[in-house]
Coordinates of C-alpha atoms in Angstrom, one line a residue:
Chain P
M665 CA 25.5 -21.8 -31.1
E666 CA 25.6 -18.0 -31.6
I667 CA 24.4 -16.4 -28.3
L668 CA 23.7 -12.7 -27.6
V669 CA 23.4 -11.7 -24.0
C670 CA 21.8 -8.3 -23.3
V671 CA 23.2 -6.7 -20.2
R672 CA 22.9 -3.6 -18.1
R673 CA 25.0 -1.6 -15.7
V674 CA 23.1 -0.7 -12.6
P675 CA 23.7 0.7 -9.1
D676 CA 24.7 -2.3 -7.0
T677 CA 22.2 -2.6 -4.2
S678 CA 24.4 -4.9 -2.2
E679 CA 27.1 -2.1 -2.2
N680 CA 24.9 0.9 -1.9
E681 CA 22.3 2.4 0.4
I682 CA 19.9 3.9 -2.2
T683 CA 18.7 7.3 -1.0
L684 CA 16.9 10.3 -2.6
N685 CA 18.7 13.3 -3.8
S686 CA 18.1 16.7 -2.3
A687 CA 15.5 17.6 -4.9
G688 CA 13.7 14.4 -4.2
N689 CA 13.2 13.7 -7.9
D690 CA 15.9 11.1 -8.4
I691 CA 18.1 8.8 -6.3
E692 CA 21.4 10.2 -5.1
R693 CA 23.8 9.1 -7.9
D694 CA 27.0 10.7 -6.6
E695 CA 29.4 8.0 -5.3
L696 CA 27.1 5.1 -6.3
V697 CA 28.9 1.9 -6.9
Y698 CA 27.8 0.5 -10.3
S699 CA 28.1 -3.1 -11.5
I700 CA 26.6 -5.4 -14.0
N701 CA 23.0 -6.3 -13.1
E702 CA 23.2 -9.5 -11.1
A703 CA 20.8 -11.6 -13.2
D704 CA 22.6 -10.5 -16.4
N705 CA 25.9 -11.8 -15.0
Y706 CA 24.3 -15.2 -14.5
A707 CA 23.0 -15.0 -18.1
V708 CA 26.5 -14.4 -19.4
E709 CA 27.9 -17.3 -17.4
E710 CA 25.1 -19.6 -18.7
A711 CA 25.9 -18.5 -22.3
L712 CA 29.6 -19.3 -21.7
Q713 CA 28.7 -22.8 -20.3
I714 CA 26.4 -23.6 -23.3
V715 CA 29.1 -22.6 -25.8
A716 CA 31.7 -24.7 -23.9
R717 CA 29.4 -27.7 -24.4
V718 CA 28.2 -27.2 -27.9
G719 CA 30.6 -24.6 -29.5
G720 CA 29.8 -21.2 -30.8
N721 CA 30.3 -17.5 -29.7
V722 CA 29.0 -15.3 -27.0
T723 CA 28.3 -11.6 -27.7
V724 CA 27.4 -9.2 -24.9
A725 CA 25.6 -6.0 -25.8
T726 CA 24.3 -3.1 -23.8
V727 CA 22.2 -0.1 -24.6
G728 CA 23.7 2.9 -22.8
G729 CA 26.6 5.3 -22.8
E730 CA 30.4 5.4 -22.5
D731 CA 30.4 4.5 -18.8
D732 CA 28.7 1.2 -19.6
E733 CA 31.7 -0.1 -21.5
E734 CA 33.2 -1.2 -18.3
I735 CA 30.7 -4.0 -17.8
L736 CA 31.1 -5.2 -21.4
R737 CA 34.9 -5.5 -20.7
R738 CA 34.1 -7.3 -17.4
E739 CA 32.0 -9.9 -19.2
M740 CA 34.6 -10.2 -22.0
A741 CA 37.1 -11.0 -19.3
M742 CA 34.7 -13.8 -18.2
G743 CA 35.0 -15.2 -21.7
A744 CA 32.5 -13.5 -23.9
N745 CA 34.0 -13.2 -27.4
H746 CA 32.6 -9.9 -28.4
G747 CA 31.3 -6.8 -26.6
V748 CA 29.1 -4.2 -28.3
L749 CA 28.0 -0.8 -27.1
I750 CA 24.7 0.3 -28.5
T751 CA 24.7 4.1 -28.0
D752 CA 23.1 7.1 -29.5
D753 CA 21.7 10.4 -28.1
A754 CA 18.4 9.5 -29.8
F755 CA 18.1 6.5 -27.4
N756 CA 18.1 8.6 -24.3
G757 CA 14.8 8.3 -22.3
S758 CA 13.6 5.1 -24.0
D759 CA 11.1 3.1 -22.1
G760 CA 11.2 -0.7 -22.1
K761 CA 9.6 -0.9 -25.5
G762 CA 12.2 1.6 -26.8
I763 CA 15.0 -0.5 -25.5
A764 CA 13.5 -3.7 -27.0
T765 CA 13.1 -1.9 -30.3
I766 CA 16.7 -0.9 -30.4
L767 CA 17.8 -4.4 -29.5
K768 CA 15.6 -5.9 -32.2
A769 CA 17.4 -3.8 -34.7
F770 CA 20.7 -5.0 -33.4
V771 CA 19.6 -8.7 -33.4
Q772 CA 18.6 -8.3 -37.0
K773 CA 22.1 -7.2 -37.9
G774 CA 23.5 -10.6 -36.7
N775 CA 22.6 -14.2 -36.8
Y776 CA 21.8 -15.3 -33.3
D777 CA 20.3 -18.7 -32.3
L778 CA 19.7 -17.7 -28.7
I779 CA 19.2 -14.4 -26.9
L780 CA 19.5 -14.1 -23.2
T781 CA 18.7 -11.4 -20.7
G782 CA 18.6 -11.2 -17.0
V783 CA 15.2 -11.8 -15.5
Q784 CA 15.0 -8.3 -14.1
A785 CA 17.2 -5.2 -13.6
E786 CA 17.4 -3.5 -10.1
D787 CA 15.5 -0.6 -11.5
G788 CA 13.6 -2.4 -14.2
G789 CA 10.4 -4.3 -14.7
A790 CA 11.2 -7.7 -16.1
Q791 CA 10.1 -6.5 -19.5
V792 CA 12.7 -6.1 -22.2
G793 CA 13.3 -9.9 -22.9
G794 CA 9.6 -10.6 -23.4
M795 CA 9.1 -7.5 -25.5
L796 CA 12.1 -8.3 -27.7
A797 CA 10.8 -11.8 -28.3
A798 CA 7.4 -10.5 -29.3
L799 CA 9.0 -7.9 -31.6
L800 CA 11.1 -10.6 -33.3
D801 CA 8.2 -13.2 -33.2
Y802 CA 10.6 -15.6 -31.3
P803 CA 9.4 -17.8 -28.6
F804 CA 10.1 -16.7 -25.0
A805 CA 10.5 -18.1 -21.6
S806 CA 11.0 -16.1 -18.4
L807 CA 12.6 -17.0 -15.0
V808 CA 14.7 -19.7 -16.7
N809 CA 16.8 -21.7 -14.2
S810 CA 18.2 -24.4 -16.4
I811 CA 19.0 -24.9 -20.1
E812 CA 19.8 -28.0 -22.0
A813 CA 20.5 -28.1 -25.7
V814 CA 18.5 -30.8 -27.3
D815 CA 19.7 -30.4 -30.8
G816 CA 20.4 -27.5 -33.1
K817 CA 16.7 -26.7 -33.4
K818 CA 15.4 -26.6 -29.8
L819 CA 16.3 -26.4 -26.1
K820 CA 14.8 -28.0 -23.0
V821 CA 14.4 -25.2 -20.4
S822 CA 13.2 -25.1 -16.9
R823 CA 11.3 -22.1 -15.4
E824 CA 11.1 -21.3 -11.7
I825 CA 7.5 -21.3 -10.7
E826 CA 5.8 -21.2 -7.3
G827 CA 7.1 -23.0 -4.3
G828 CA 10.5 -23.8 -5.9
N829 CA 8.8 -26.1 -8.4
K830 CA 10.1 -26.2 -12.0
E831 CA 8.2 -26.0 -15.2
I832 CA 9.9 -27.9 -17.9
S833 CA 9.3 -27.0 -21.6
E834 CA 10.8 -27.5 -25.0
I835 CA 11.4 -24.3 -26.9
D836 CA 12.3 -23.7 -30.6
L837 CA 15.4 -21.8 -31.6
P838 CA 15.9 -19.0 -32.2
C839 CA 14.4 -17.8 -28.9
V840 CA 14.7 -15.3 -26.1
L841 CA 15.1 -16.5 -22.5
S842 CA 15.2 -14.4 -19.4
I843 CA 17.6 -15.9 -16.9
Q844 CA 16.9 -16.2 -13.1
T845 CA 19.7 -15.7 -10.6
G846 CA 21.1 -18.9 -9.1
I847 CA 21.0 -20.8 -12.4
N848 CA 24.8 -21.3 -12.2
E849 CA 27.9 -20.1 -10.3
P850 CA 29.3 -17.2 -12.3
R851 CA 33.1 -17.4 -12.5
Y852 CA 35.3 -14.9 -10.8
V853 CA 36.8 -12.0 -12.8
G854 CA 40.0 -10.5 -11.5
M855 CA 41.7 -7.3 -12.5
K856 CA 44.2 -9.3 -14.5
G857 CA 41.5 -10.7 -16.7
I858 CA 40.0 -7.2 -17.3
R859 CA 43.5 -5.9 -18.2
Q860 CA 43.9 -8.7 -20.8
V861 CA 40.8 -7.6 -22.7
A862 CA 41.5 -3.8 -22.3
S863 CA 42.8 -3.4 -25.9
I864 CA 40.1 -5.4 -27.7
P865 CA 38.0 -2.9 -29.6
V866 CA 34.3 -2.6 -28.5
P867 CA 32.4 -1.5 -31.6
T868 CA 29.5 1.0 -31.1
F869 CA 26.2 0.9 -32.9
G870 CA 23.9 3.9 -33.2
V871 CA 20.9 5.0 -35.3
P872 CA 22.8 5.0 -38.6
E873 CA 24.4 1.5 -38.1
L874 CA 21.1 0.0 -36.9
A875 CA 19.1 1.8 -39.6
I876 CA 16.5 2.5 -37.0
D877 CA 13.6 4.9 -37.2
A878 CA 14.6 7.4 -34.4
S879 CA 11.0 8.3 -33.9
T880 CA 10.3 4.8 -32.5
V881 CA 12.8 5.1 -29.7
G882 CA 13.9 7.7 -27.1
A883 CA 11.9 10.0 -24.8
A884 CA 9.4 11.1 -27.4
A885 CA 8.3 7.5 -28.2
A886 CA 8.2 6.5 -24.5
K887 CA 4.7 5.8 -23.2
V888 CA 6.0 5.0 -19.8
T889 CA 8.1 7.5 -17.9
R890 CA 9.3 7.7 -14.3
V891 CA 8.0 10.9 -12.8
D892 CA 9.9 10.9 -9.5
Y893 CA 11.3 8.7 -6.7
F894 CA 10.0 8.8 -3.1
V895 CA 10.4 6.9 0.1
P896 CA 7.0 5.7 1.2
A897 CA 5.8 5.8 4.8
L898 CA 4.9 2.2 5.3
G899 CA 3.0 1.5 8.5
K900 CA 4.6 2.5 11.7
G901 CA 7.8 0.5 11.2
A902 CA 9.7 -1.5 13.7
E903 CA 10.3 -0.6 17.3
M904 CA 14.0 0.0 17.2
L905 CA 16.0 -1.3 20.1
E906 CA 18.7 1.3 20.8
G907 CA 20.4 0.0 23.9
T908 CA 23.9 -1.5 24.2
R909 CA 24.3 -4.8 22.4
D910 CA 23.9 -6.7 25.8
E911 CA 20.7 -4.8 26.5
N912 CA 19.4 -5.5 23.0
I913 CA 20.1 -9.2 23.5
E914 CA 18.2 -9.3 26.8
K915 CA 15.3 -7.5 25.4
L916 CA 15.2 -9.6 22.3
L917 CA 15.2 -12.9 24.3
E918 CA 12.5 -11.5 26.5
L919 CA 10.3 -10.8 23.5
V920 CA 11.0 -14.2 21.9
A921 CA 10.0 -15.9 25.1
A922 CA 6.9 -13.8 25.4
K923 CA 5.8 -14.7 21.9
G924 CA 6.1 -18.4 22.8
G925 CA 9.3 -18.9 20.9
L926 CA 11.5 -20.0 23.8
K927 CA 10.9 -23.1 25.8
Chain O
M982 CA -12.1 5.4 -19.8
P983 CA -10.9 2.3 -21.6
R984 CA -12.5 -1.0 -20.9
I985 CA -10.6 -3.0 -18.2
F986 CA -9.9 -6.7 -18.5
V987 CA -8.5 -8.9 -15.8
Y988 CA -6.7 -12.2 -16.6
I989 CA -7.2 -14.6 -13.8
A990 CA -5.0 -17.7 -13.3
H991 CA -6.4 -20.8 -11.6
R992 CA -5.3 -24.2 -10.5
N993 CA -7.2 -27.4 -9.7
G994 CA -10.5 -25.6 -10.3
V995 CA -9.7 -22.8 -7.9
A996 CA -9.2 -19.2 -8.9
D997 CA -5.9 -17.6 -7.8
D998 CA -6.0 -15.2 -4.8
S999 CA -5.2 -12.5 -7.3
A1000 CA -8.8 -12.6 -8.6
A1001 CA -10.0 -10.2 -5.8
E1002 CA -6.9 -8.2 -5.7
L1003 CA -7.0 -7.5 -9.5
L1004 CA -10.6 -6.4 -9.2
A1005 CA -9.6 -4.0 -6.4
A1006 CA -6.8 -2.6 -8.6
A1007 CA -9.2 -2.2 -11.6
K1008 CA -11.6 -0.3 -9.3
K1009 CA -8.8 2.0 -8.2
I1010 CA -8.0 2.8 -11.8
D1011 CA -11.6 3.6 -12.5
A1012 CA -14.1 3.4 -9.6
A1013 CA -17.0 3.2 -12.1
A1014 CA -15.4 0.4 -14.1
S1015 CA -17.1 -3.0 -14.4
P1016 CA -14.0 -5.1 -15.2
T1017 CA -14.3 -8.2 -17.3
A1018 CA -12.6 -11.4 -16.1
I1019 CA -10.9 -13.6 -18.6
I1020 CA -10.3 -17.3 -17.7
T1021 CA -8.7 -19.8 -20.0
G1022 CA -8.4 -23.5 -19.7
S1023 CA -10.4 -26.6 -20.3
G1024 CA -13.0 -29.0 -18.9
A1025 CA -14.8 -28.9 -15.6
D1026 CA -12.1 -27.0 -13.8
L1027 CA -12.6 -24.1 -16.1
D1028 CA -16.4 -24.1 -15.7
G1029 CA -16.0 -24.2 -11.9
V1030 CA -13.7 -21.2 -11.8
C1031 CA -16.0 -19.2 -14.2
S1032 CA -19.0 -19.9 -12.1
T1033 CA -17.2 -18.9 -8.9
L1034 CA -16.0 -15.6 -10.4
R1035 CA -19.5 -14.6 -11.5
A1036 CA -20.0 -13.6 -7.9
S1037 CA -17.5 -10.8 -8.2
Y1038 CA -17.3 -10.0 -11.9
R1039 CA -20.3 -8.8 -13.9
E1040 CA -18.9 -10.4 -17.0
V1041 CA -16.7 -13.5 -17.2
W1042 CA -15.1 -14.4 -20.5
K1043 CA -14.5 -18.1 -20.7
V1044 CA -11.9 -19.4 -23.2
A1045 CA -12.0 -23.2 -23.4
N1046 CA -9.5 -25.1 -25.5
E1047 CA -7.6 -28.3 -24.9
A1048 CA -4.4 -26.6 -25.9
L1049 CA -4.9 -24.3 -22.9
A1050 CA -5.3 -27.0 -20.3
Y1051 CA -1.8 -26.0 -19.1
P1052 CA -1.3 -22.2 -19.1
N1053 CA 1.2 -21.6 -21.9
A1054 CA 1.8 -17.8 -22.0
E1055 CA 2.5 -17.8 -25.8
L1056 CA -0.8 -19.5 -26.6
I1057 CA -2.8 -17.4 -24.2
R1058 CA -1.2 -14.2 -25.6
K1059 CA -2.4 -15.2 -29.0
A1060 CA -5.9 -15.9 -27.7
L1061 CA -6.0 -12.6 -25.9
V1062 CA -4.8 -10.6 -28.9
N1063 CA -7.8 -12.0 -30.8
I1064 CA -10.5 -11.3 -28.3
V1065 CA -9.5 -8.2 -26.3
P1066 CA -10.6 -5.0 -28.0
A1067 CA -7.9 -2.5 -29.0
G1068 CA -7.2 0.2 -26.5
S1069 CA -8.2 -1.8 -23.4
I1070 CA -6.4 -2.0 -20.1
V1071 CA -5.4 -5.6 -19.2
L1072 CA -4.4 -6.5 -15.6
V1073 CA -2.5 -9.6 -14.7
A1074 CA -0.8 -10.7 -11.5
H1075 CA 2.9 -10.1 -11.3
E1076 CA 4.0 -13.7 -10.7
H1077 CA 5.7 -16.3 -13.0
F1078 CA 2.8 -16.5 -15.4
G1079 CA 2.2 -12.7 -15.7
I1080 CA 6.0 -12.2 -16.2
D1081 CA 5.8 -14.6 -19.0
L1082 CA 2.7 -13.2 -20.6
A1083 CA 2.5 -9.5 -20.1
P1084 CA 5.5 -7.9 -21.9
G1085 CA 4.8 -9.7 -25.2
L1086 CA 1.1 -9.0 -24.9
S1087 CA 1.8 -5.3 -24.6
I1088 CA 3.8 -5.4 -27.9
K1089 CA 1.2 -7.4 -29.8
T1090 CA -1.6 -5.1 -28.6
N1091 CA 0.5 -2.0 -29.2
S1092 CA -0.2 -0.8 -25.7
A1093 CA 1.9 0.6 -22.8
F1094 CA 3.4 -1.8 -20.3
V1095 CA 4.1 -1.2 -16.6
S1096 CA 5.0 -4.1 -14.3
D1097 CA 4.9 -5.0 -10.7
V1098 CA 2.5 -2.1 -9.8
L1099 CA 1.9 -1.6 -6.0
D1100 CA -0.6 1.3 -6.2
I1101 CA -2.5 3.6 -8.5
A1102 CA -1.8 7.2 -7.8
G1103 CA -4.3 8.7 -10.1
I1104 CA -5.4 9.4 -13.6
E1105 CA -5.3 12.6 -15.6
G1106 CA -6.7 12.4 -19.2
T1107 CA -4.8 9.5 -20.8
D1108 CA -2.0 9.5 -18.2
L1109 CA -2.3 6.9 -15.5
K1110 CA 0.1 7.4 -12.6
V1111 CA 1.2 4.3 -10.8
V1112 CA 3.6 3.4 -8.0
R1113 CA 6.4 0.9 -8.3
Q1114 CA 9.3 -0.1 -6.2
E1115 CA 12.9 -0.1 -7.4
F1116 CA 16.3 -1.2 -6.0
G1117 CA 14.9 -4.1 -3.9
G1118 CA 12.2 -1.9 -2.3
Q1119 CA 14.7 0.7 -1.0
V1120 CA 12.8 3.4 -2.9
S1121 CA 9.5 3.8 -4.7
A1122 CA 8.8 5.6 -7.9
H1123 CA 5.8 7.3 -9.5
V1124 CA 5.5 6.1 -13.1
R1125 CA 3.4 7.8 -15.7
C1126 CA 1.8 5.6 -18.3
D1127 CA 0.1 6.8 -21.5
I1128 CA -2.9 4.6 -21.8
S1129 CA -4.3 6.3 -25.0
S1130 CA -3.7 3.1 -26.9
G1131 CA -4.4 0.7 -24.0
A1132 CA -2.1 -0.8 -21.4
V1133 CA -0.9 -4.1 -20.0
I1134 CA -0.2 -3.8 -16.3
T1135 CA 1.1 -6.5 -13.9
I1136 CA 0.0 -6.1 -10.3
R1137 CA 2.1 -7.1 -7.3
P1138 CA 0.4 -9.9 -5.4
G1139 CA -0.8 -8.7 -2.0
A1140 CA -0.5 -5.0 -2.8
F1141 CA -4.2 -4.4 -3.3
K1142 CA -6.7 -5.2 -0.6
P1143 CA -9.8 -7.1 -1.8
L1144 CA -12.9 -4.9 -1.6
Q1145 CA -16.0 -5.9 0.3
S1146 CA -19.0 -6.2 -1.9
T1147 CA -22.2 -8.1 -2.0
P1148 CA -22.0 -11.0 -4.4
F1149 CA -23.9 -10.7 -7.6
S1150 CA -24.7 -13.0 -10.5
G1151 CA -22.5 -12.1 -13.5
T1152 CA -22.7 -13.6 -16.9
V1153 CA -20.3 -16.1 -18.4
V1154 CA -19.6 -15.3 -22.1
D1155 CA -18.1 -18.1 -24.1
K1156 CA -15.3 -16.7 -26.2
S1157 CA -13.7 -20.0 -27.2
A1158 CA -14.7 -19.7 -30.9
D1159 CA -12.9 -16.3 -31.3
I1160 CA -9.4 -17.1 -30.3
G1161 CA -8.1 -18.2 -33.7
V1162 CA -5.5 -20.8 -34.4
L1163 CA -3.1 -21.5 -31.5
T1164 CA 0.5 -22.7 -32.1
A1165 CA 3.5 -22.0 -30.0
G1166 CA 7.3 -22.3 -30.2
R1167 CA 7.3 -23.4 -26.6
R1168 CA 5.7 -26.6 -25.5
Y1169 CA 5.0 -27.6 -21.8
L1170 CA 6.5 -31.0 -20.9
E1171 CA 6.1 -31.5 -17.1
T1172 CA 6.3 -29.9 -13.7
V1173 CA 9.1 -31.1 -11.4
V1174 CA 8.1 -30.7 -7.7
A1175 CA 10.7 -29.1 -5.5
E1176 CA 12.8 -31.5 -3.3
A1177 CA 11.8 -31.7 0.3
G1178 CA 15.2 -31.1 1.7
D1179 CA 16.6 -32.3 5.1
V1180 CA 14.7 -29.8 7.2
D1181 CA 11.1 -28.7 6.7
I1182 CA 11.2 -25.0 7.6
S1183 CA 7.4 -24.7 7.2
K1184 CA 7.0 -26.8 10.4
H1185 CA 9.1 -24.7 12.8
N1186 CA 7.9 -22.2 15.4
I1187 CA 11.1 -20.2 15.3
L1188 CA 13.1 -19.5 12.2
V1189 CA 16.6 -17.9 12.2
S1190 CA 16.5 -16.6 8.7
I1191 CA 19.6 -15.3 7.0
G1192 CA 20.2 -13.1 4.0
R1193 CA 23.0 -11.6 2.0
G1194 CA 24.3 -10.0 5.2
I1195 CA 25.7 -13.4 6.3
Q1196 CA 28.4 -12.6 3.8
E1197 CA 29.9 -16.1 3.2
K1198 CA 29.1 -19.7 3.4
E1199 CA 31.3 -20.4 6.5
N1200 CA 29.1 -17.9 8.5
V1201 CA 26.0 -20.0 8.0
A1202 CA 27.3 -22.0 11.0
I1203 CA 26.8 -18.9 13.2
A1204 CA 23.1 -18.9 12.4
Q1205 CA 22.9 -22.7 12.9
E1206 CA 24.5 -22.4 16.3
L1207 CA 21.9 -19.9 17.3
A1208 CA 19.1 -22.0 15.8
D1209 CA 20.4 -25.0 17.8
A1210 CA 20.4 -23.1 21.0
L1211 CA 16.9 -21.8 20.4
G1212 CA 15.4 -25.0 19.1
A1213 CA 14.9 -23.3 15.8
A1214 CA 15.6 -24.0 12.2
V1215 CA 17.7 -21.9 9.8
S1216 CA 16.0 -20.6 6.7
C1217 CA 17.2 -18.0 4.2
S1218 CA 16.4 -15.5 1.5
R1219 CA 17.1 -15.9 -2.2
P1220 CA 20.7 -14.5 -2.4
V1221 CA 21.9 -17.2 0.0
V1222 CA 20.5 -19.9 -2.2
D1223 CA 21.8 -18.2 -5.4
A1224 CA 25.3 -18.2 -3.8
K1225 CA 24.9 -22.0 -3.0
W1226 CA 25.4 -21.4 0.7
M1227 CA 22.1 -23.2 1.6
E1228 CA 19.8 -25.6 -0.2
K1229 CA 16.8 -24.3 -2.1
S1230 CA 14.5 -26.1 0.4
R1231 CA 15.5 -23.6 3.0
Q1232 CA 14.4 -20.5 1.0
V1233 CA 11.5 -18.5 2.2
G1234 CA 9.6 -16.5 -0.4
S1235 CA 7.4 -16.6 -3.5
S1236 CA 9.9 -18.8 -5.3
G1237 CA 10.7 -20.8 -2.2
K1238 CA 8.7 -22.0 0.7
T1239 CA 5.8 -20.4 2.6
V1240 CA 6.4 -20.5 6.4
K1241 CA 4.2 -19.8 9.4
P1242 CA 6.4 -19.6 12.4
K1243 CA 5.6 -17.8 15.7
V1244 CA 8.9 -15.9 15.7
Y1245 CA 10.9 -14.9 12.6
L1246 CA 14.4 -13.6 13.2
A1247 CA 15.4 -11.9 9.9
C1248 CA 19.2 -11.6 10.0
G1249 CA 20.9 -9.6 7.3
I1250 CA 17.8 -9.8 5.1
S1251 CA 16.9 -6.6 3.3
G1252 CA 13.2 -7.4 3.0
A1253 CA 12.4 -7.7 -0.7
C1254 CA 8.7 -8.3 -1.3
Q1255 CA 9.3 -11.7 -2.9
H1256 CA 10.9 -12.8 0.4
L1257 CA 8.1 -11.3 2.6
A1258 CA 5.5 -13.0 0.4
G1259 CA 6.6 -16.3 1.9
I1260 CA 6.1 -15.3 5.5
K1261 CA 2.5 -15.9 6.6
G1262 CA 0.5 -16.0 9.8
N1263 CA 1.8 -12.6 11.0
P1264 CA 4.7 -14.0 13.1
F1265 CA 6.6 -11.8 15.6
L1266 CA 9.3 -10.4 13.2
I1267 CA 12.6 -9.3 14.6
A1268 CA 15.0 -7.8 12.1
I1269 CA 18.8 -7.5 12.6
N1270 CA 20.6 -5.5 9.9
K1271 CA 23.5 -3.2 9.8
N1272 CA 21.8 -1.0 7.3
P1273 CA 19.3 1.2 9.3
K1274 CA 17.5 2.0 6.0
A1275 CA 16.8 -1.7 5.1
P1276 CA 13.2 -2.1 4.0
I1277 CA 12.8 -5.0 6.5
F1278 CA 12.6 -2.4 9.3
Q1279 CA 9.4 -1.1 7.8
V1280 CA 7.6 -4.4 8.3
A1281 CA 9.4 -5.8 11.4
H1282 CA 7.9 -5.5 14.9
V1283 CA 11.3 -5.0 16.5
G1284 CA 14.5 -3.9 14.8
I1285 CA 18.2 -3.9 15.9
V1286 CA 20.9 -2.2 13.9
D1287 CA 24.0 -4.2 14.5
D1288 CA 26.7 -6.4 12.8
L1289 CA 25.3 -9.9 12.5
L1290 CA 28.6 -11.6 12.7
E1291 CA 29.2 -10.2 16.1
F1292 CA 25.6 -10.0 17.4
L1293 CA 24.5 -13.6 16.6
P1294 CA 27.4 -15.4 18.5
E1295 CA 26.8 -13.2 21.5
L1296 CA 23.1 -13.9 21.4
T1297 CA 23.8 -17.6 21.2
N1298 CA 26.1 -17.4 24.2
R1299 CA 23.4 -15.7 26.2
V1300 CA 20.9 -18.4 25.3
H1301 CA 23.3 -21.0 26.5
E1302 CA 23.8 -19.1 29.8
M1303 CA 20.1 -18.9 30.4
R1304 CA 19.7 -22.6 29.6
A1305 CA 22.5 -23.4 32.1
V1306 CA 20.9 -21.3 34.8
A1307 CA 17.5 -22.8 34.2
A1308 CA 18.9 -26.3 34.4
K1309 CA 20.3 -25.8 37.9

């Protein structure tokens, strides 16, 4: 099976405290730790596991800039066969539909049976996978938490629905699936693995290679634009206990007892 | 202003809670709007839902079809493309069905798409300004959406407060004949109900709930010791289950369990909305987190900024001491 996994490099929320910049119009991006979007990493692992069972190749692709190449190499170190950087100044400022339009053009250059994305990016809207599927007229399933290859023509997939229940469906290939975190246990990637793939070329694709109409992507085509970031004042917030640790423990236990929690 | 449609999910003949919230969101986009509800399905359940929703929507579009007995997003998308006029705004709840339906619907209706909207900031000409959250709720963003060729917007459950209004008697319009031929590349087979697990977290008065801040599987024992001392159970947030440190049955949240404890001790939990959605009954919420900016502190009653791995064992020791004194 030929599998394409669309990935993104994002600020890592487990490593960073996200704050506003001094102008208040963006997050403070200096010294942010970036990594592959968590759900995308699960998607790559899933692709590798499928290929290990039924054969085939895994390609990872991202729409971005030079800095994003590092996550492609990371996923290649995990075992992805190819990494592709889709980059062009004309792509800057694309909204979700713009990104999906670019990816559609890339998909049509290849011959993929299955396209995976992460369910959602840290700063995204769970949108590109579903849009890409609709642009390609492929079937789509979101929030996928298990995949079983039935035969060369279809898959059996499970979606995570309310209450931890699973919705099981059959889906025709080629299709697009958005992968939920927790579907597998992504393998560890060490520095050694990344060094081993350092010399493998990562081809780039831009407007000429994709033969894309530049007016359909980028800032000018975007119907959806982020105006600014802000930190909302939500209610009055918690009463913060600011004593010593011992004092905080005493107070906490007092409160728990008062609320009927300690017997 | 474009016409506003609201897609309402239902189960077992009962409309989803989002029915009233989506109406509130529609009214916030356009106070003068008279949004139309669209309900798909089949049989008596569908009729029941339509007739209930007539009390809050002036017009209810009913789409009855055997193929829609189970809500398959691809089939419903095709039906909506055939009945919703071009240029409309379509609202749907941002949960598993909306996430499946909405992005593709926006493509097929050539409209703008914004997801997981928490608030409507205003409208200027054809620019609708909405509020979203990013980075796990650490920051919010204003997003501008050009609605000149329509829009599909998913609305975060719980974000819009239902409006008080006197019930009226809307009309049910049967649109079943207009939906065209429905075929899909994805076919529903069955629903597998979640396993119950060893501990039923929904039945405990105190929950010691752990998040990513617990750092590794071995540290779950620290929370368990505290829970044992308090007579509580250990629950957790999604990253703990994703990392396979605890069973899915212990997960609190929209994709896990709904709990109603008296006291909820959130330990190393950032406070993502999907997690908070699983905490009902307004329990006394105590948050312990080493990040003073964690969103959980905005919703907790009491907050402590400290290192869990040191704080929890000391707390456990103190509970044991108190128990020992009380036993004398």
